[in-house]
C-alpha cells in the first residue's frame, strides 16, 4: 500500500498567519491527492482535490500544490475556525490511503 | 440536499456481529460508489472498502476481508456494513462516504457511527 506521511502531527499557529502542511507519498501518485479537514466531533470535509483544485464553496485561503510524491496544503491567513485536523489522501493506487493527520492548533 | 444518514451508536459484546446503515438521499444512489472508513479514537482514517450500488460490486481492503461485509439495497437507497467477530480493536467510528468517480474525491460523508465493543 502507498504510505502517505504527514511529518508534523501538530502545528501551532496564530490567527492571520500563513501555515503549510506537507504530505509525502511513498511512491509516485501523480496529482491524485485530496485534502480533508476534520473538526472535533465531525466527519471529514473535502477541501482540495487533484492536488490543487479547490472544492466548491471552499474559501480561497486554502490552497494545495504538488505532484509525484510531495504535496503541500497551505492556509494563507489562518482563522480561528480553522482549528482542525487536516488529512491528505491518495487514490492513485488502490487501496486509497490517508496520511496520519496534522492537528492545527491556534495560539 | 445530498446526504448520507448513518445509524446510531452501538454497544456490542466481544464476538458479536452488528450492522451499520448509511441511507443516501437526494441523488441517484446507483451512480456513486459508497466507501467505508474506520477511525479509532484519536487516530487517523483507514479505508475499509467500497460498494457500487449500480451493480452491487464490492472491493475490500485486504486487512478487512472477513471482518466487514458491504451490501446495498437499491429500493431503500441504503448501504450497509456488517462487522463480524468483534473485538476491542473494532471499537471505532465508522464513516460512509460518497465517491465522485469523475473528479475522484469523497464529496459527501455520513456523520459517523460509533461502535464500542465491550463486555
Coordinates of N, CA, C and O in Angstrom, one line a residue, chain A residues 4-107:
Chain A
X4 N 1.2 7.5 3.0 CA 1.2 9.0 3.0 C 1.7 9.5 4.3 O 1.1 9.2 5.3
X5 N 2.8 10.2 4.3 CA 3.4 10.6 5.5 C 3.2 12.1 5.7 O 3.7 12.9 4.9
X6 N 2.5 12.5 6.8 CA 2.5 13.9 7.2 C 3.4 14.0 8.4 O 3.2 13.5 9.5
X7 N 4.5 14.7 8.2 CA 5.6 14.7 9.2 C 5.3 15.4 10.4 O 5.9 15.1 11.5
X8 N 4.4 16.3 10.4 CA 4.0 17.1 11.6 C 2.7 16.6 12.1 O 1.7 16.8 11.4
X9 N 2.6 16.0 13.3 CA 1.4 15.6 13.8 C 0.6 16.8 14.4 O -0.6 16.8 14.5
X10 N 1.4 17.8 14.8 CA 0.8 19.1 15.4 C 1.5 20.3 14.8 O 2.7 20.2 14.5
X11 N 0.7 21.3 14.6 CA 1.3 22.6 14.2 C 0.6 23.7 15.0 O -0.7 23.7 15.0
X12 N 1.3 24.6 15.5 CA 0.7 25.7 16.3 C 0.9 27.0 15.5 O 2.0 27.3 15.0
X13 N -0.1 27.8 15.4 CA -0.1 29.0 14.6 C -1.0 30.0 15.2 O -1.8 29.7 16.2
X14 N -0.9 31.2 14.7 CA -1.8 32.3 15.2 C -2.7 32.8 14.1 O -2.4 32.6 12.9
X15 N -3.8 33.4 14.6 CA -4.8 33.9 13.6 C -4.1 34.9 12.7 O -3.3 35.8 13.2
X16 N -4.3 34.8 11.4 CA -3.7 35.7 10.4 C -2.4 35.2 9.9 O -1.9 35.7 8.8
X17 N -1.8 34.2 10.5 CA -0.5 33.6 10.0 C -0.8 32.7 8.7 O -1.9 32.3 8.5
X18 N 0.3 32.5 8.0 CA 0.3 31.5 6.9 C 0.9 30.2 7.4 O 1.9 30.2 8.1
X19 N 0.2 29.1 7.1 CA 0.7 27.8 7.5 C 0.7 26.8 6.4 O -0.2 26.9 5.6
X20 N 1.7 26.0 6.3 CA 1.8 25.0 5.3 C 1.9 23.6 5.9 O 2.8 23.4 6.8
X21 N 1.2 22.7 5.4 CA 1.2 21.3 5.9 C 1.8 20.4 4.7 O 1.3 20.5 3.6
X22 N 2.7 19.6 5.0 CA 3.3 18.8 4.0 C 2.8 17.3 4.1 O 2.5 16.8 5.1
X23 N 2.9 16.7 2.9 CA 2.5 15.3 2.8 C 3.4 14.6 1.8 O 3.5 15.2 0.7
X24 N 4.0 13.5 2.1 CA 4.9 12.8 1.2 C 4.3 11.4 1.0 O 4.1 10.6 1.9
X25 N 4.2 11.0 -0.3 CA 3.8 9.7 -0.7 C 5.0 8.8 -0.9 O 6.1 9.2 -1.3
X26 N 4.8 7.5 -0.5 CA 5.9 6.5 -0.6 C 6.2 6.1 -2.0 O 7.3 5.5 -2.3
X27 N 5.4 6.5 -3.0 CA 5.7 6.4 -4.4 C 4.9 7.4 -5.2 O 4.0 8.0 -4.6
X28 N 5.2 7.5 -6.5 CA 4.6 8.5 -7.3 C 3.0 8.3 -7.3 O 2.6 7.2 -7.7
X29 N 2.3 9.3 -7.0 CA 0.8 9.3 -7.1 C 0.3 10.3 -8.0 O -0.9 10.7 -8.0
X30 N 1.2 10.8 -8.9 CA 0.7 11.9 -9.9 C 0.1 13.1 -9.1 O 0.7 13.5 -8.1
X31 N -1.1 13.5 -9.5 CA -1.7 14.5 -8.7 C -3.0 14.0 -8.0 O -3.9 14.8 -7.7
X32 N -3.1 12.7 -7.8 CA -4.3 12.1 -7.3 C -4.3 12.2 -5.7 O -4.3 11.2 -5.0
X33 N -4.3 13.4 -5.3 CA -4.3 13.7 -3.8 C -5.4 14.7 -3.5 O -5.6 15.6 -4.2
X34 N -6.1 14.4 -2.4 CA -7.1 15.3 -1.8 C -6.7 15.6 -0.4 O -5.9 14.9 0.2
X35 N -7.2 16.7 0.0 CA -7.0 17.2 1.4 C -8.4 17.4 2.1 O -9.3 17.9 1.5
X36 N -8.5 16.9 3.3 CA -9.7 17.0 4.1 C -9.4 17.6 5.4 O -8.4 17.5 6.0
X37 N -10.5 18.3 5.9 CA -10.4 19.0 7.2 C -11.4 18.2 8.1 O -12.6 18.0 7.7
X38 N -11.0 17.9 9.3 CA -11.9 17.2 10.2 C -11.9 18.0 11.5 O -10.9 18.1 12.2
X39 N -13.0 18.6 11.8 CA -13.1 19.4 13.1 C -13.6 18.4 14.2 O -14.1 17.3 13.9
X40 N -13.3 18.7 15.4 CA -13.7 17.8 16.5 C -15.1 17.4 16.5 O -16.0 18.2 16.4
X41 N -15.3 16.1 16.6 CA -16.6 15.5 16.6 C -17.4 15.5 15.3 O -18.6 15.2 15.2
X42 N -16.7 15.9 14.2 CA -17.3 15.9 12.9 C -16.7 14.9 11.9 O -15.6 14.4 12.2
X43 N -17.3 14.7 10.8 CA -16.8 13.9 9.7 C -15.8 14.8 8.9 O -15.9 16.0 8.9
X44 N -14.9 14.1 8.2 CA -14.0 14.9 7.3 C -14.8 15.7 6.2 O -15.9 15.3 5.8
X45 N -14.2 16.8 5.8 CA -14.8 17.6 4.8 C -13.7 17.9 3.7 O -12.6 18.2 4.0
X46 N -14.2 17.7 2.5 CA -13.2 17.9 1.3 C -12.9 19.3 1.1 O -13.8 20.2 1.1
X47 N -11.6 19.6 1.0 CA -11.2 21.0 0.7 C -10.5 21.1 -0.6 O -10.8 22.0 -1.4
X48 N -9.6 20.2 -0.9 CA -8.8 20.2 -2.1 C -8.8 18.9 -2.8 O -8.7 17.8 -2.1
X49 N -8.9 18.8 -4.1 CA -8.8 17.6 -4.9 C -7.9 17.7 -6.0 O -7.6 18.9 -6.4
X50 N -7.5 16.6 -6.6 CA -6.5 16.6 -7.6 C -5.3 17.5 -7.3 O -4.8 18.3 -8.2
X51 N -4.9 17.5 -6.1 CA -3.7 18.2 -5.6 C -3.9 19.7 -5.4 O -3.4 20.3 -4.5
X52 N -4.6 20.3 -6.4 CA -4.6 21.8 -6.3 C -5.9 22.4 -6.6 O -6.0 23.7 -6.7
X53 N -7.0 21.6 -6.8 CA -8.3 22.2 -7.1 C -9.1 22.4 -5.9 O -9.3 21.5 -5.1
X54 N -9.6 23.6 -5.7 CA -10.4 23.9 -4.5 C -11.8 23.4 -4.8 O -12.4 23.7 -5.8
X55 N -12.4 22.7 -3.8 CA -13.7 22.2 -3.9 C -14.7 23.3 -3.8 O -14.4 24.4 -3.2
X56 N -15.9 23.1 -4.3 CA -17.0 24.1 -4.3 C -17.2 24.7 -2.9 O -17.4 23.9 -2.0
X57 N -17.2 26.0 -2.8 CA -17.6 26.7 -1.6 C -16.4 26.8 -0.6 O -16.6 27.4 0.5
X58 N -15.3 26.2 -0.9 CA -14.1 26.3 0.0 C -13.4 27.7 -0.1 O -13.2 28.1 -1.3
X59 N -13.2 28.3 1.0 CA -12.6 29.7 0.9 C -11.2 29.7 0.2 O -10.5 28.7 0.3
X60 N -10.9 30.8 -0.5 CA -9.7 30.8 -1.3 C -8.4 30.9 -0.4 O -7.3 30.9 -1.0
X61 N -8.6 31.0 0.9 CA -7.3 31.0 1.7 C -6.7 29.6 1.8 O -5.6 29.4 2.2
X62 N -7.5 28.6 1.3 CA -7.0 27.2 1.3 C -6.5 26.9 -0.1 O -7.2 27.0 -1.1
X63 N -5.2 26.4 -0.2 CA -4.7 26.0 -1.5 C -3.9 24.8 -1.3 O -3.4 24.4 -0.2
X64 N -3.7 24.1 -2.4 CA -2.9 22.9 -2.5 C -2.0 22.9 -3.7 O -2.3 23.5 -4.7
X65 N -0.9 22.2 -3.5 CA 0.1 22.1 -4.6 C 0.9 20.8 -4.5 O 0.8 20.1 -3.5
X66 N 1.6 20.5 -5.6 CA 2.4 19.3 -5.6 C 2.1 18.3 -6.7 O 1.0 18.4 -7.2
X67 N 3.0 17.4 -6.9 CA 2.7 16.3 -7.8 C 3.8 15.2 -7.5 O 4.9 15.5 -6.9
X68 N 3.6 14.0 -8.0 CA 4.5 13.0 -7.7 C 4.5 12.4 -6.3 O 3.6 11.7 -6.0
X69 N 5.4 12.8 -5.5 CA 5.5 12.3 -4.1 C 5.3 13.4 -3.1 O 5.2 13.1 -1.9
X70 N 5.4 14.7 -3.5 CA 5.5 15.7 -2.5 C 4.3 16.7 -2.7 O 4.2 17.3 -3.7
X71 N 3.6 16.9 -1.6 CA 2.4 17.8 -1.6 C 2.4 18.7 -0.5 O 2.9 18.4 0.6
X72 N 1.8 19.9 -0.7 CA 1.7 20.9 0.3 C 0.3 21.5 0.3 O -0.3 21.8 -0.7
X73 N -0.2 21.6 1.5 CA -1.5 22.3 1.8 C -1.2 23.6 2.5 O -0.5 23.5 3.6
X74 N -1.8 24.7 2.1 CA -1.5 26.0 2.7 C -2.8 26.7 3.1 O -3.7 26.7 2.3
X75 N -2.7 27.3 4.2 CA -3.8 28.3 4.6 C -3.1 29.6 4.6 O -2.1 29.8 5.4
X76 N -3.5 30.5 3.8 CA -2.8 31.8 3.6 C -2.9 32.7 4.8 O -2.0 33.5 5.2
X77 N -4.1 32.7 5.5 CA -4.3 33.6 6.6 C -5.3 32.8 7.6 O -6.5 32.8 7.4
X78 N -4.7 32.1 8.6 CA -5.4 31.2 9.4 C -6.5 32.0 10.2 O -6.3 33.1 10.7
X79 N -7.7 31.4 10.2 CA -8.8 31.9 11.0 C -9.0 31.0 12.2 O -8.6 29.8 12.2
X80 N -9.7 31.5 13.2 CA -9.9 30.7 14.4 C -10.7 29.4 14.1 O -10.5 28.4 14.7
X81 N -11.6 29.5 13.1 CA -12.4 28.3 12.8 C -11.6 27.2 12.0 O -12.2 26.2 11.7
X82 N -10.4 27.5 11.7 CA -9.6 26.5 11.0 C -8.9 25.5 12.0 O -8.2 24.6 11.5
X83 N -9.2 25.6 13.3 CA -8.8 24.6 14.2 C -9.4 23.3 13.8 O -10.6 23.1 13.8
X84 N -8.5 22.3 13.5 CA -9.0 21.1 13.0 C -7.8 20.1 12.7 O -6.6 20.6 12.9
X85 N -8.1 18.9 12.3 CA -7.0 18.0 11.8 C -7.2 18.0 10.3 O -8.3 17.9 9.8
X86 N -6.0 18.0 9.6 CA -6.0 18.0 8.2 C -5.3 16.7 7.7 O -4.3 16.3 8.2
X87 N -6.0 16.1 6.8 CA -5.5 14.8 6.2 C -5.3 14.9 4.7 O -6.1 15.5 4.0
X88 N -4.2 14.4 4.3 CA -4.0 14.1 2.8 C -4.5 12.7 2.5 O -4.5 11.8 3.4
X89 N -4.8 12.5 1.3 CA -5.3 11.1 0.9 C -5.0 10.9 -0.6 O -5.2 11.8 -1.4
X90 N -4.4 9.7 -0.9 CA -4.2 9.4 -2.3 C -5.2 8.4 -2.8 O -5.6 7.5 -2.1
X91 N -5.5 8.5 -4.1 CA -6.4 7.5 -4.7 C -5.8 7.0 -6.0 O -6.5 6.4 -6.8
X92 N -4.5 7.2 -6.2 CA -3.8 6.8 -7.4 C -3.8 5.3 -7.6 O -4.0 4.7 -8.7
X93 N -3.5 4.6 -6.5 CA -3.4 3.2 -6.5 C -4.3 2.7 -5.3 O -4.2 3.2 -4.2
X94 N -5.1 1.6 -5.6 CA -5.9 1.1 -4.5 C -5.1 0.2 -3.6 O -4.2 -0.5 -4.1
X95 N -5.3 0.2 -2.3 CA -6.4 0.9 -1.6 C -6.1 2.4 -1.4 O -4.9 2.8 -1.3
X96 N -7.1 3.3 -1.4 CA -6.9 4.7 -1.1 C -6.3 4.7 0.3 O -6.7 4.0 1.2
X97 N -5.4 5.6 0.5 CA -4.7 5.7 1.9 C -4.7 7.2 2.3 O -4.5 8.1 1.5
X98 N -4.7 7.3 3.6 CA -4.7 8.7 4.2 C -3.4 8.9 4.9 O -2.8 7.9 5.4
X99 N -3.0 10.1 5.0 CA -1.9 10.5 5.9 C -2.4 10.4 7.3 O -3.6 10.3 7.6
X100 N -1.4 10.5 8.3 CA -1.8 10.3 9.7 C -2.5 11.5 10.3 O -3.0 11.5 11.4
X101 N -2.5 12.6 9.5 CA -3.2 13.8 10.0 C -2.2 14.8 10.7 O -1.2 14.4 11.3
X102 N -2.5 16.1 10.5 CA -1.8 17.2 11.2 C -2.8 18.0 11.9 O -3.8 18.6 11.3
X103 N -2.7 18.1 13.2 CA -3.6 18.9 14.0 C -3.2 20.3 14.1 O -2.0 20.6 14.6
X104 N -4.0 21.2 13.6 CA -3.6 22.6 13.7 C -4.2 23.3 14.9 O -5.4 23.2 15.2
X105 N -3.3 23.8 15.7 CA -3.7 24.4 17.0 C -3.5 26.0 16.8 O -2.5 26.4 16.3
X106 N -4.5 26.7 17.3 CA -4.5 28.1 17.2 C -4.0 28.7 18.5 O -4.6 28.4 19.6
X107 N -2.9 29.5 18.5 CA -2.4 30.0 19.7 C -3.4 31.1 20.3 O -4.0 31.8 19.6

